[in-house]
PDB file of C-alpha atoms in Angstrom:
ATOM      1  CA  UNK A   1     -14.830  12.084 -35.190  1.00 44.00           C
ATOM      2  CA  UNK A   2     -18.453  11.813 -34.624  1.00 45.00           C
ATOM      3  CA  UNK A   3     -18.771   9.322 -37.056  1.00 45.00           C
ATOM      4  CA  UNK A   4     -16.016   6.621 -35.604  1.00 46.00           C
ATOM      5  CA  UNK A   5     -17.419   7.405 -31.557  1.00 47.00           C
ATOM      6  CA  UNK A   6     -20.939   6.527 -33.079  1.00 51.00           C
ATOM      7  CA  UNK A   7     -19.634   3.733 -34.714  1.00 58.00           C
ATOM      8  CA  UNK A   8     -17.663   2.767 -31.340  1.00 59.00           C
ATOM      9  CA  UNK A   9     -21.097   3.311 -29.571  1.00 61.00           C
ATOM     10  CA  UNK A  10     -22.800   0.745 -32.109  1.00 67.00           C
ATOM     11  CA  UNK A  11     -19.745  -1.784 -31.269  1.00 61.00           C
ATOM     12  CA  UNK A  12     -20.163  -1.436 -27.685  1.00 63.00           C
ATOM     13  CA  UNK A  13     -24.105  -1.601 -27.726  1.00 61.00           C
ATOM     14  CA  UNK A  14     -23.387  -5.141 -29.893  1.00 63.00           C
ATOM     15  CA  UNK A  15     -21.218  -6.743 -27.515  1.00 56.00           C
ATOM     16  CA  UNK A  16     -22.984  -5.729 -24.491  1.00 57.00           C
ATOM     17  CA  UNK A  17     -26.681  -7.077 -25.757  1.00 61.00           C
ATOM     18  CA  UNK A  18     -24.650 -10.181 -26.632  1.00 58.00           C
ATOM     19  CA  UNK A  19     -23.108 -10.762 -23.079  1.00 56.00           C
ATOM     20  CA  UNK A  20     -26.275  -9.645 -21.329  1.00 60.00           C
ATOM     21  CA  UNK A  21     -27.718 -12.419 -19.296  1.00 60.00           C
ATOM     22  CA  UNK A  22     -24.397 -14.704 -20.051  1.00 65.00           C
ATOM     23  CA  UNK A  23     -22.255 -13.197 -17.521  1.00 66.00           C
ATOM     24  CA  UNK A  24     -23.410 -13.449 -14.365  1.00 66.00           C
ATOM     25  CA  UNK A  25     -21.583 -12.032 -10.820  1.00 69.00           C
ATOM     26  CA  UNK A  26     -19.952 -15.677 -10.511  1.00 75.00           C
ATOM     27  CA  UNK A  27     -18.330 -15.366 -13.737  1.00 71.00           C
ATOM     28  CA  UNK A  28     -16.780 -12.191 -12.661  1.00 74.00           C
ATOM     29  CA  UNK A  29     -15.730 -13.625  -9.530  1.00 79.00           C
ATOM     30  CA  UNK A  30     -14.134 -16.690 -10.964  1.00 86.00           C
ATOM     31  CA  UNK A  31     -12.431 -14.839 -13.698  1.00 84.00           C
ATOM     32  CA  UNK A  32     -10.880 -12.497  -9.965  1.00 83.00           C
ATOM     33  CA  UNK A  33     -10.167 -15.972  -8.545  1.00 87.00           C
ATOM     34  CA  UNK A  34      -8.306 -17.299 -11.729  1.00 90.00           C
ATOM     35  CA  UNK A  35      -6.049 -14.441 -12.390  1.00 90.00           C
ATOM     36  CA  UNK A  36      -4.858 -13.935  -8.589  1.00 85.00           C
ATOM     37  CA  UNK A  37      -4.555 -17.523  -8.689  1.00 89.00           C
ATOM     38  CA  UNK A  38      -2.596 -18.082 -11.726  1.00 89.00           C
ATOM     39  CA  UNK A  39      -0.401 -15.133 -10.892  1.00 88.00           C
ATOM     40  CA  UNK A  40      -0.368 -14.813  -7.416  1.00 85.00           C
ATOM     41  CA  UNK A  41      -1.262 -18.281  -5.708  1.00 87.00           C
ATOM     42  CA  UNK A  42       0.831 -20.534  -8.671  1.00 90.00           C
ATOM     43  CA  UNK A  43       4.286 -18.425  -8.707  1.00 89.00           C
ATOM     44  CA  UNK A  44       4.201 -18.840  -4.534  1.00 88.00           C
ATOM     45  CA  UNK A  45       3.645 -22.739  -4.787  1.00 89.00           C
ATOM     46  CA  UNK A  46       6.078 -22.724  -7.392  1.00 89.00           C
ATOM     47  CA  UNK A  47       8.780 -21.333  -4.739  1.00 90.00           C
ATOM     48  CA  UNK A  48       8.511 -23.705  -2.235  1.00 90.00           C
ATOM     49  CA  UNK A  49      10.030 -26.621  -3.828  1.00 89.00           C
ATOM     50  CA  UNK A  50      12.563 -24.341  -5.425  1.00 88.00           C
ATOM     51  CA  UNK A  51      13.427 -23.163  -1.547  1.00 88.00           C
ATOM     52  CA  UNK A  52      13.387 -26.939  -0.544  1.00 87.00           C
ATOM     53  CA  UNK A  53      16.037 -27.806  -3.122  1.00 79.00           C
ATOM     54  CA  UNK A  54      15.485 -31.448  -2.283  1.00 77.00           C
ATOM     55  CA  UNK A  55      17.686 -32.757  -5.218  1.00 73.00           C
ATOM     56  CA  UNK A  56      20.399 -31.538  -2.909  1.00 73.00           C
ATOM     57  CA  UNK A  57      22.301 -33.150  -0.079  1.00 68.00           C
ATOM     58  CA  UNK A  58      21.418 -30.060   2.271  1.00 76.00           C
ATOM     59  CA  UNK A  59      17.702 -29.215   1.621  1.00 77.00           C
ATOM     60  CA  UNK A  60      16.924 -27.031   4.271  1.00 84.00           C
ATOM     61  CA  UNK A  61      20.061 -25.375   3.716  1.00 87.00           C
ATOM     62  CA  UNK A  62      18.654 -22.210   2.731  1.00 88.00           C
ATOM     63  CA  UNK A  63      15.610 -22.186   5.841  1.00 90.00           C
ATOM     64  CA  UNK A  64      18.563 -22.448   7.935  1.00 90.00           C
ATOM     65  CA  UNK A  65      20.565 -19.481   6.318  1.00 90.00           C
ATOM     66  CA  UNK A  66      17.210 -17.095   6.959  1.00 91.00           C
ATOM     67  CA  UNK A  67      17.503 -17.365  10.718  1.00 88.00           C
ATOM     68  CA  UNK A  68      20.723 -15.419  10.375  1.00 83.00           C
ATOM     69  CA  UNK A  69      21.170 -12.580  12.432  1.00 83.00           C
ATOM     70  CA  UNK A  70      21.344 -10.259   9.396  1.00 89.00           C
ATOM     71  CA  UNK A  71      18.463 -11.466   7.473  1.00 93.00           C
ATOM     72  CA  UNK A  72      16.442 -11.546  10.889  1.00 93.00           C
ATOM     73  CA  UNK A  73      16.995  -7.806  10.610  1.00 94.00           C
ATOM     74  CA  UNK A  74      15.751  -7.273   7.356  1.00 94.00           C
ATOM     75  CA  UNK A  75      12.686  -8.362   8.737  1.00 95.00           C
ATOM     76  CA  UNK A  76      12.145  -6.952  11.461  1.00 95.00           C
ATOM     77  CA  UNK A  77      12.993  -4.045   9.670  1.00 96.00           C
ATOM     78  CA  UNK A  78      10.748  -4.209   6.638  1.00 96.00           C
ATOM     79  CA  UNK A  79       8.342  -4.704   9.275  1.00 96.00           C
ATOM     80  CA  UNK A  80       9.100  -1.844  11.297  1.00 97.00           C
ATOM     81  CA  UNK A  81       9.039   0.514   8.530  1.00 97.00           C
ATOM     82  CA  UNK A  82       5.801  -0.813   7.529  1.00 96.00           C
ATOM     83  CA  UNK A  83       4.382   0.030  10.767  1.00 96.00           C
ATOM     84  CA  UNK A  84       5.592   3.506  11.083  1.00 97.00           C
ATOM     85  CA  UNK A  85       4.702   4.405   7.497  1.00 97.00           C
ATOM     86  CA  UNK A  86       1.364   3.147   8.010  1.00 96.00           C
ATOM     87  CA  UNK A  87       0.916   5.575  11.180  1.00 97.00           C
ATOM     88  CA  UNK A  88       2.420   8.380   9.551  1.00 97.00           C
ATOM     89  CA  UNK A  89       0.376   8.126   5.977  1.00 97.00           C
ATOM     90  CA  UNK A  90      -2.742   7.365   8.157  1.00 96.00           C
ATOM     91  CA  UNK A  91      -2.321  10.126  10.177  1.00 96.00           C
ATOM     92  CA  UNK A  92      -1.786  12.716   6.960  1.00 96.00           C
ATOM     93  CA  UNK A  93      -4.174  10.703   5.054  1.00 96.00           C
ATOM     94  CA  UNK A  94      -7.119  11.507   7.815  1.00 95.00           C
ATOM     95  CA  UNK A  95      -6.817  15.174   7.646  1.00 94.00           C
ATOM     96  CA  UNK A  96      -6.178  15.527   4.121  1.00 94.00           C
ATOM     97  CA  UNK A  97      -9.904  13.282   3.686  1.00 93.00           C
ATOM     98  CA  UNK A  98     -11.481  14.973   6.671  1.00 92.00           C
ATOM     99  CA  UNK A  99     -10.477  18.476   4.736  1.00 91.00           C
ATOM    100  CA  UNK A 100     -12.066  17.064   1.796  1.00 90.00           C
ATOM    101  CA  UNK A 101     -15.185  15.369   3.236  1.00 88.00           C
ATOM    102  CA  UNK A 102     -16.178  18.675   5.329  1.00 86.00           C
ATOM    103  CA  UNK A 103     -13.941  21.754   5.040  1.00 82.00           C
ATOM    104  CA  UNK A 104     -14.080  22.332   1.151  1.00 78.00           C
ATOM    105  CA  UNK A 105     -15.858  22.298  -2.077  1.00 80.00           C
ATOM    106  CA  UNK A 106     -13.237  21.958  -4.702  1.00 83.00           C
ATOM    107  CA  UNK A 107     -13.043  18.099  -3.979  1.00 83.00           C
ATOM    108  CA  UNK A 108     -12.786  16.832  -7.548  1.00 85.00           C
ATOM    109  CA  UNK A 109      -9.234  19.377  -8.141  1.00 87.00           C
ATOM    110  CA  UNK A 110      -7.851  18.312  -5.053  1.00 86.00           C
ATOM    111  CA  UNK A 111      -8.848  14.601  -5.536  1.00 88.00           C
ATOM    112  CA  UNK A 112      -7.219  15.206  -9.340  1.00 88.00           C
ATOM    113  CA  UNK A 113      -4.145  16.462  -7.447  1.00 88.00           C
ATOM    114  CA  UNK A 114      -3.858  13.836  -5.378  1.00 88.00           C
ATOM    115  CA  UNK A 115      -5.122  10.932  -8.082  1.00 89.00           C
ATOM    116  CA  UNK A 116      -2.407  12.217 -10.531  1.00 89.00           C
ATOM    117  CA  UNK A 117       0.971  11.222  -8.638  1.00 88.00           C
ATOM    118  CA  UNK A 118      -0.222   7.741  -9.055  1.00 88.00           C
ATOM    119  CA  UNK A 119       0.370   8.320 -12.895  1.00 90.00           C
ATOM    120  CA  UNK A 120       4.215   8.429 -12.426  1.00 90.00           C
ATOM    121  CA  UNK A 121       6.326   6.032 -11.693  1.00 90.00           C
ATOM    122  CA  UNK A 122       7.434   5.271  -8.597  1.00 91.00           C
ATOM    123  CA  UNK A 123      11.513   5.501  -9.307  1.00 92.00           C
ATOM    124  CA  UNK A 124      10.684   9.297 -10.597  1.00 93.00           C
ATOM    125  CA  UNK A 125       8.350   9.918  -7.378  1.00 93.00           C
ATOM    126  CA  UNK A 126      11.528   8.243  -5.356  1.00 94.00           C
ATOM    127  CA  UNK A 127      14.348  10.710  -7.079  1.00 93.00           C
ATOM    128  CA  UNK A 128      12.278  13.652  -6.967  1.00 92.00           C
ATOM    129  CA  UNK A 129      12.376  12.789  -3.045  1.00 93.00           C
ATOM    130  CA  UNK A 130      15.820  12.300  -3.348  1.00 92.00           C
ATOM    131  CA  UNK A 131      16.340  15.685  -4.664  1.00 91.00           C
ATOM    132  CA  UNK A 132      14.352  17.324  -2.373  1.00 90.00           C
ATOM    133  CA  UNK A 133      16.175  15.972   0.587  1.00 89.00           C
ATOM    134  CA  UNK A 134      19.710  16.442  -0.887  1.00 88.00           C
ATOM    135  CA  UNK A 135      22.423  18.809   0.908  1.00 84.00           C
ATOM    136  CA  UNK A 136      21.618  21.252  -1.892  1.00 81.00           C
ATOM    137  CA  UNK A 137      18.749  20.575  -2.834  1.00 82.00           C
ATOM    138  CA  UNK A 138      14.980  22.888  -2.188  1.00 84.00           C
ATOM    139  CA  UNK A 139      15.099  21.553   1.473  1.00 80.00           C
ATOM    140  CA  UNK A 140      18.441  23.178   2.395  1.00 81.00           C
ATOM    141  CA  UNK A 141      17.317  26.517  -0.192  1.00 82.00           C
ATOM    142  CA  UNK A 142      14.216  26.644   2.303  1.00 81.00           C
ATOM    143  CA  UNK A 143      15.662  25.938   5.475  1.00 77.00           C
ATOM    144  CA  UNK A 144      19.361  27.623   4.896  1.00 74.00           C
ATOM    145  CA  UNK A 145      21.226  25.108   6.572  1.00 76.00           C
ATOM    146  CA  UNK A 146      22.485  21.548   4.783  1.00 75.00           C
ATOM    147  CA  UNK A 147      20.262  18.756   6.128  1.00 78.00           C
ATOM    148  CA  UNK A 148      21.874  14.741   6.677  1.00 83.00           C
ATOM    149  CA  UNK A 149      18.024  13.270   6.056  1.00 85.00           C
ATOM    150  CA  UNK A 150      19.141  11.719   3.355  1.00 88.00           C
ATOM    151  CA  UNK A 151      20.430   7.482   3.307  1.00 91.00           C
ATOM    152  CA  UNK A 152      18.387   7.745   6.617  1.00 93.00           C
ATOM    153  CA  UNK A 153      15.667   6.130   8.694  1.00 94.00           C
ATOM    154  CA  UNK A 154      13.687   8.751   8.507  1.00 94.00           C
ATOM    155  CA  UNK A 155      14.187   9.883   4.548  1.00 94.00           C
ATOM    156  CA  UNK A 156      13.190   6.368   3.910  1.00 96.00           C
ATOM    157  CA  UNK A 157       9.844   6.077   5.916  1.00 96.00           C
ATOM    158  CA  UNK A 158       8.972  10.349   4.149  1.00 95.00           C
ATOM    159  CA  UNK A 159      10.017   8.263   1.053  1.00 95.00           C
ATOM    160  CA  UNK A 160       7.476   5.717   1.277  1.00 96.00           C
ATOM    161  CA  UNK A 161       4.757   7.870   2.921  1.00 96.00           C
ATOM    162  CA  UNK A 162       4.762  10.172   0.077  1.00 94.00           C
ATOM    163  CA  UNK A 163       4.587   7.305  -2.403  1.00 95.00           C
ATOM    164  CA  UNK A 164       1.815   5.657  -0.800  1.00 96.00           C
ATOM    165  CA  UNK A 165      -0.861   8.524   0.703  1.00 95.00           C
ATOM    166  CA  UNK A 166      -2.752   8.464  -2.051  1.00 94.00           C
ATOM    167  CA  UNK A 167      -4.162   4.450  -1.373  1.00 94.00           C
ATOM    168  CA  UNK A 168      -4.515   5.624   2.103  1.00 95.00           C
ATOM    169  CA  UNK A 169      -6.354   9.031   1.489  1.00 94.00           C
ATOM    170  CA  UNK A 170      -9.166   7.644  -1.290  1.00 92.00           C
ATOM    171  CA  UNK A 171     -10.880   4.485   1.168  1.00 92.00           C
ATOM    172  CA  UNK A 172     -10.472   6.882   4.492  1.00 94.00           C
ATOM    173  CA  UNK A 173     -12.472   9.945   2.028  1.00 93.00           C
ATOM    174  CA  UNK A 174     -14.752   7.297   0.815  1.00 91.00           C
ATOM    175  CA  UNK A 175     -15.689   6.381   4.292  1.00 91.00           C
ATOM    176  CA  UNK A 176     -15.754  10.146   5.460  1.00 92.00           C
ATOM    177  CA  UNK A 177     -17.777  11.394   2.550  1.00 90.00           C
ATOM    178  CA  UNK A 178     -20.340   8.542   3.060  1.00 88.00           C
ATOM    179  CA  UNK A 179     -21.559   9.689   6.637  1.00 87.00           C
ATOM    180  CA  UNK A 180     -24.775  10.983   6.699  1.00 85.00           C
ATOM    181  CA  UNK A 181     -24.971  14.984   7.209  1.00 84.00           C
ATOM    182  CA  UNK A 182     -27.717  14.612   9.475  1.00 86.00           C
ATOM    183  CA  UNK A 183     -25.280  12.663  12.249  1.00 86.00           C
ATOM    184  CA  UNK A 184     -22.605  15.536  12.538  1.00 84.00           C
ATOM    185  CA  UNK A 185     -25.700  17.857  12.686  1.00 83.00           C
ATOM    186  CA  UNK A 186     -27.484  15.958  15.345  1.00 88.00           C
ATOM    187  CA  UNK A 187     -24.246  15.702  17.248  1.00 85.00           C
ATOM    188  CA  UNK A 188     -23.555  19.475  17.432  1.00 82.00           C
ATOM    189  CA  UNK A 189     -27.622  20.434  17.882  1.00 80.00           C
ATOM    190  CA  UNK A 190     -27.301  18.447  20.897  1.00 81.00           C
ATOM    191  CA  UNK A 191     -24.668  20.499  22.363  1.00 81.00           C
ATOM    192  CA  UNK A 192     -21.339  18.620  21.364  1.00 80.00           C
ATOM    193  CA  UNK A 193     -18.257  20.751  19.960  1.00 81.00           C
ATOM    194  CA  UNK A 194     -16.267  20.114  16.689  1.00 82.00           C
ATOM    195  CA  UNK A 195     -13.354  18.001  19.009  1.00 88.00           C
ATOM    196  CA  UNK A 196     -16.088  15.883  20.979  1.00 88.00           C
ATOM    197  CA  UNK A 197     -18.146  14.845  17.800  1.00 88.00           C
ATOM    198  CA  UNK A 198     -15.200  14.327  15.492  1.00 87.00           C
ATOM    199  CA  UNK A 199     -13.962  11.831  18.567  1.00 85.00           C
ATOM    200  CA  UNK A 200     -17.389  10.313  19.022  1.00 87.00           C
ATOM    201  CA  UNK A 201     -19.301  10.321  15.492  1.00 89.00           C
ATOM    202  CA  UNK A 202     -16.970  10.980  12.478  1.00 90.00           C
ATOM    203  CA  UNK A 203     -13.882   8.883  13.881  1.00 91.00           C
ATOM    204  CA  UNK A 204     -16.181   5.413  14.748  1.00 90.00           C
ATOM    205  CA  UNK A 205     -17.956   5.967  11.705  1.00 90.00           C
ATOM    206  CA  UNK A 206     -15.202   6.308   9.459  1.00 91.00           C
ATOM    207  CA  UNK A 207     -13.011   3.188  10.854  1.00 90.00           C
ATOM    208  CA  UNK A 208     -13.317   0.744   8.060  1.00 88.00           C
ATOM    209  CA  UNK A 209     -11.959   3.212   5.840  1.00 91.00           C
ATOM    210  CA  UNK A 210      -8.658   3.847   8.425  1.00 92.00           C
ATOM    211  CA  UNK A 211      -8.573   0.136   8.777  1.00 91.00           C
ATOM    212  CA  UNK A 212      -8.726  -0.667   4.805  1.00 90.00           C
ATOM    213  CA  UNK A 213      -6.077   2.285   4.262  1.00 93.00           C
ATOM    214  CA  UNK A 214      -3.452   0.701   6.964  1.00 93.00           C
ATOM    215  CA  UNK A 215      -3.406  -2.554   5.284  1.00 92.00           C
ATOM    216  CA  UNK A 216      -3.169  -1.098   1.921  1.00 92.00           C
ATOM    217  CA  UNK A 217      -0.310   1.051   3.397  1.00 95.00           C
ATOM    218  CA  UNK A 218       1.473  -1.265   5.595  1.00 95.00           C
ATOM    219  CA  UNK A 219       1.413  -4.354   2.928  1.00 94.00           C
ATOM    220  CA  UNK A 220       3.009  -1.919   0.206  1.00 95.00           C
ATOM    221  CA  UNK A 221       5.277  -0.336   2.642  1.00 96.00           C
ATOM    222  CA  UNK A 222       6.374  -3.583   3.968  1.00 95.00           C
ATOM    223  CA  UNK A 223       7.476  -5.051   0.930  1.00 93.00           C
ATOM    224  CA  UNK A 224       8.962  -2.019  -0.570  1.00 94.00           C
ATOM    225  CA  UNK A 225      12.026  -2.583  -2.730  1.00 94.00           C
ATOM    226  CA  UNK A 226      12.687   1.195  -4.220  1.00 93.00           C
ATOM    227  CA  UNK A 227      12.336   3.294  -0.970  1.00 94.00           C
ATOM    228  CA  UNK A 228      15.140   1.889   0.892  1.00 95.00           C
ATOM    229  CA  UNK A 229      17.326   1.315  -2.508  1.00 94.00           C
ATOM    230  CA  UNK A 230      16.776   5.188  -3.297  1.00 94.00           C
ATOM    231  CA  UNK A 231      16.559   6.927  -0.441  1.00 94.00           C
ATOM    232  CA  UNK A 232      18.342   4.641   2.217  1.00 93.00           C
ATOM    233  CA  UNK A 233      21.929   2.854   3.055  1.00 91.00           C
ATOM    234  CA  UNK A 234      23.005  -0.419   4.115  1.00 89.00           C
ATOM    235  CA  UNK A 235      21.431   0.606   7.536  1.00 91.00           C
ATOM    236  CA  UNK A 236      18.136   0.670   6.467  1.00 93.00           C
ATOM    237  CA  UNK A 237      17.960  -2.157   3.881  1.00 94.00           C
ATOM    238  CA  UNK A 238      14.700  -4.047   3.699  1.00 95.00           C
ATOM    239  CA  UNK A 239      13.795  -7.665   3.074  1.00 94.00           C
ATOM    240  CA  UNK A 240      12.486  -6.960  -0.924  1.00 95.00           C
ATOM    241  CA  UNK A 241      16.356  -5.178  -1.198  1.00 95.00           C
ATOM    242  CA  UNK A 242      17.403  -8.702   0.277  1.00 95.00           C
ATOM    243  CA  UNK A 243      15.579 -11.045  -2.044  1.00 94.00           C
ATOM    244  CA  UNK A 244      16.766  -8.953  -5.285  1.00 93.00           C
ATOM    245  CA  UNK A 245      20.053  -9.088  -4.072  1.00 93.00           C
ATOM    246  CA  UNK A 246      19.880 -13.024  -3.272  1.00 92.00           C
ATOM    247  CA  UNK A 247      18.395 -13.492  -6.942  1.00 90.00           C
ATOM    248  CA  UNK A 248      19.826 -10.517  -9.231  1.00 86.00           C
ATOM    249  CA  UNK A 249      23.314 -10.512  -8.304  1.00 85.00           C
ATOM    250  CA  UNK A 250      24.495 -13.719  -6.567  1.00 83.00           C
ATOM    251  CA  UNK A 251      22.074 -16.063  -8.874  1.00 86.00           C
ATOM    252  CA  UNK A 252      21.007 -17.908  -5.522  1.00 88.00           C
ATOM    253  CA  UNK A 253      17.429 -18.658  -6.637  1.00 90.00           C
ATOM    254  CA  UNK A 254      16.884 -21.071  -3.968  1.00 91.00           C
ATOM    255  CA  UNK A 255      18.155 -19.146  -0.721  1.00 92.00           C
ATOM    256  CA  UNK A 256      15.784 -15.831  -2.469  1.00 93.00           C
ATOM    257  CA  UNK A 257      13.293 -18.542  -2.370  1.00 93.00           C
ATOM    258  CA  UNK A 258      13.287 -19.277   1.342  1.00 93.00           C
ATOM    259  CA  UNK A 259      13.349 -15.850   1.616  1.00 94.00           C
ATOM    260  CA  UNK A 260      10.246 -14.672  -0.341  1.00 94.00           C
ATOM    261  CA  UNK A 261       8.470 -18.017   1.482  1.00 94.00           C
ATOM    262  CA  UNK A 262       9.390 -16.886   5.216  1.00 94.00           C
ATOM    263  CA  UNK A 263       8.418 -13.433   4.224  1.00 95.00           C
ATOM    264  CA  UNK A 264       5.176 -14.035   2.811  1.00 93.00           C
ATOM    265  CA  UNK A 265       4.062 -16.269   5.173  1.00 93.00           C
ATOM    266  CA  UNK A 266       5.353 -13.844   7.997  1.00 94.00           C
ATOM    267  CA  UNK A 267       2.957 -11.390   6.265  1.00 93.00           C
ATOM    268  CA  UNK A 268       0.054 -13.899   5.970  1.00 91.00           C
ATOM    269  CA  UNK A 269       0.324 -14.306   9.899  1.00 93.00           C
ATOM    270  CA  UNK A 270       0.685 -10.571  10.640  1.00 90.00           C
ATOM    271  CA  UNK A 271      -2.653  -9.903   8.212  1.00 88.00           C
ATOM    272  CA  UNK A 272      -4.609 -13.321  10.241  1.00 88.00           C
ATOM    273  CA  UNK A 273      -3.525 -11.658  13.420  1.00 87.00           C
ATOM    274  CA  UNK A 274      -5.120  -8.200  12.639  1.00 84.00           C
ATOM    275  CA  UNK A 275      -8.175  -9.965  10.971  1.00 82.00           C
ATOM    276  CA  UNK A 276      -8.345 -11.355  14.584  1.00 84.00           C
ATOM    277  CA  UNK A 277      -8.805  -7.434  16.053  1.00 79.00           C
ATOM    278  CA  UNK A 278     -10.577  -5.939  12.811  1.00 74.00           C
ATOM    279  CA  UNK A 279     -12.982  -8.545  11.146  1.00 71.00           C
ATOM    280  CA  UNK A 280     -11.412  -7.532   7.444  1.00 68.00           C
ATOM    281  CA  UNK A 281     -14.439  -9.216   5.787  1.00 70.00           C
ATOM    282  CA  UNK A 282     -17.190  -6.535   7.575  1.00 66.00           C
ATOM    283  CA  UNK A 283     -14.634  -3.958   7.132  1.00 62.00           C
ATOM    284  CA  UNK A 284     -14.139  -4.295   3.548  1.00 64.00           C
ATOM    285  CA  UNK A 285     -17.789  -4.587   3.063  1.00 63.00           C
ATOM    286  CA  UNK A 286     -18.590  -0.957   4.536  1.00 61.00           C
ATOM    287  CA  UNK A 287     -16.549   0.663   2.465  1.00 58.00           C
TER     288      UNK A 287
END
């Protein structure tokens, strides 16, 4: 064993005195640029003539189709549920961190606990939520009465908080954990309580990490697909449920098209809108 990790070591030691002083920061960078372009940027161009179907005697058809009352919903709806699960994970997220940053030392086992849901995959995360919240299920054991949480509002929006604390609890500790000690101490030597400096020190001071965590949350929640297809009912179906349908099971590539265009550049105006409140560029950076 020692043998092949020293051998591994001599491999690694190679290839890195070999790259050193080849690959510089705007290599990286371009190599960021290429893949989210190639994967990312490319597919999306790719849909817009596809959603245009301008071989056909009705181009727009499918633009037209979107501003139908039911596939309005869906987005107001995906929306909505973004927002809401963004308040509630933020809101859980924040104490869980501030618990972390100041009220314990066993961060690395609780981070481990809270690093190792992100391990499974999200259909087992969603049916273990699905379990919990079923008529006879640990919920109803606990509570000794049958609950009707689940195919509802809110099982879908515990559904998708669940799934998604962890991106909003590791930038909100990061921020936490990197205010300086002597701040909070200054704060309370000069007569503040725990409320008035968590209000006036730890919260301003810990923003870009709240602010990176809600668009993590809201853009995942937003465009979740397996939240609302697990835990909800026709009632709560959101615009990714929409666009799988459109594609998977009536073969209607162009009219899923229209839909992942409107929707993404819906999204693209939401995000320019809150870079307009939050400068996203300074907030990123103090993280």
């Amino acid at each position: 064993m020692s043998v092949q990790r020293g051998g591994l070591g001599r491999v690694t030691h190679i290839i890195g005195e070999g790259l050193e002083g080849r690959i510089a920061n705007r290599h990286l960078a371009l190599f960021g640029l290429g893949f989210v372009g190639l994967f990312f940027v490319l597919p999306i161009l790719l849909l817009i003539p596809e959603s245009l179907n301008l071989g056909s005697t009705t181009p727009f058809e499918s633009y037209r189709r979107v501003a139908n009352g039911i596939y309005v919903d869906a987005f107001v709806r995906s929306f909505l549920y973004g927002f809401v699960t963004t308040v509630v994970t933020l809101a859980l997220a924040y104490m869980l961190s501030y618990f972390l940053a100041f009220s314990t030392e066993r961060v690395r086992t609780a981070m481990i606990l809270i690093i190792v849901p992100l391990w499974i995959a999200y259909i087992v995360r969603y049916f273990g939520i699905l379990l919990f919240l079923s008529p006879a299920g640990p919920l109803a054991d606990l509570t000794g009465f049958e609950t009707d949480l689940l195919f509802t509002t809110p099982a879908v929006i515990i559904g998708l908080a669940n799934v998604y604390l962890p991106f909003a609890v590791l930038p909100i500790y990061n921020s936490l954990n990197a205010i300086d000690e002597e701040l909070v101490n200054a704060s309370r030597v000069l007569g503040a309580g725990k409320w008035r400096t968590i209000t006036k020190v730890i919260f301003p001071l810990s923003l870009p990490g709240l602010v990176a965590a809600g668009l993590i949350v809201f853009i995942l929640a937003a465009g979740s697909f397996l939240g609302p297809a697990v835990l909800g009912g026709p009632n709560q179906t959101m615009i990714a449920n929409v666009i799988a349908q459109a594609f998977l099971d009536n073969f209607n590539i162009q009219f899923a098209s229209a839909l992942a265009i409107v929707y993404t550049v819906l999204l693209v105006g939401l995000l320019l809108v809150f870079n307009t409140l939050f400068d996203l560029q300074e907030v990123l950076g103090n993280i």
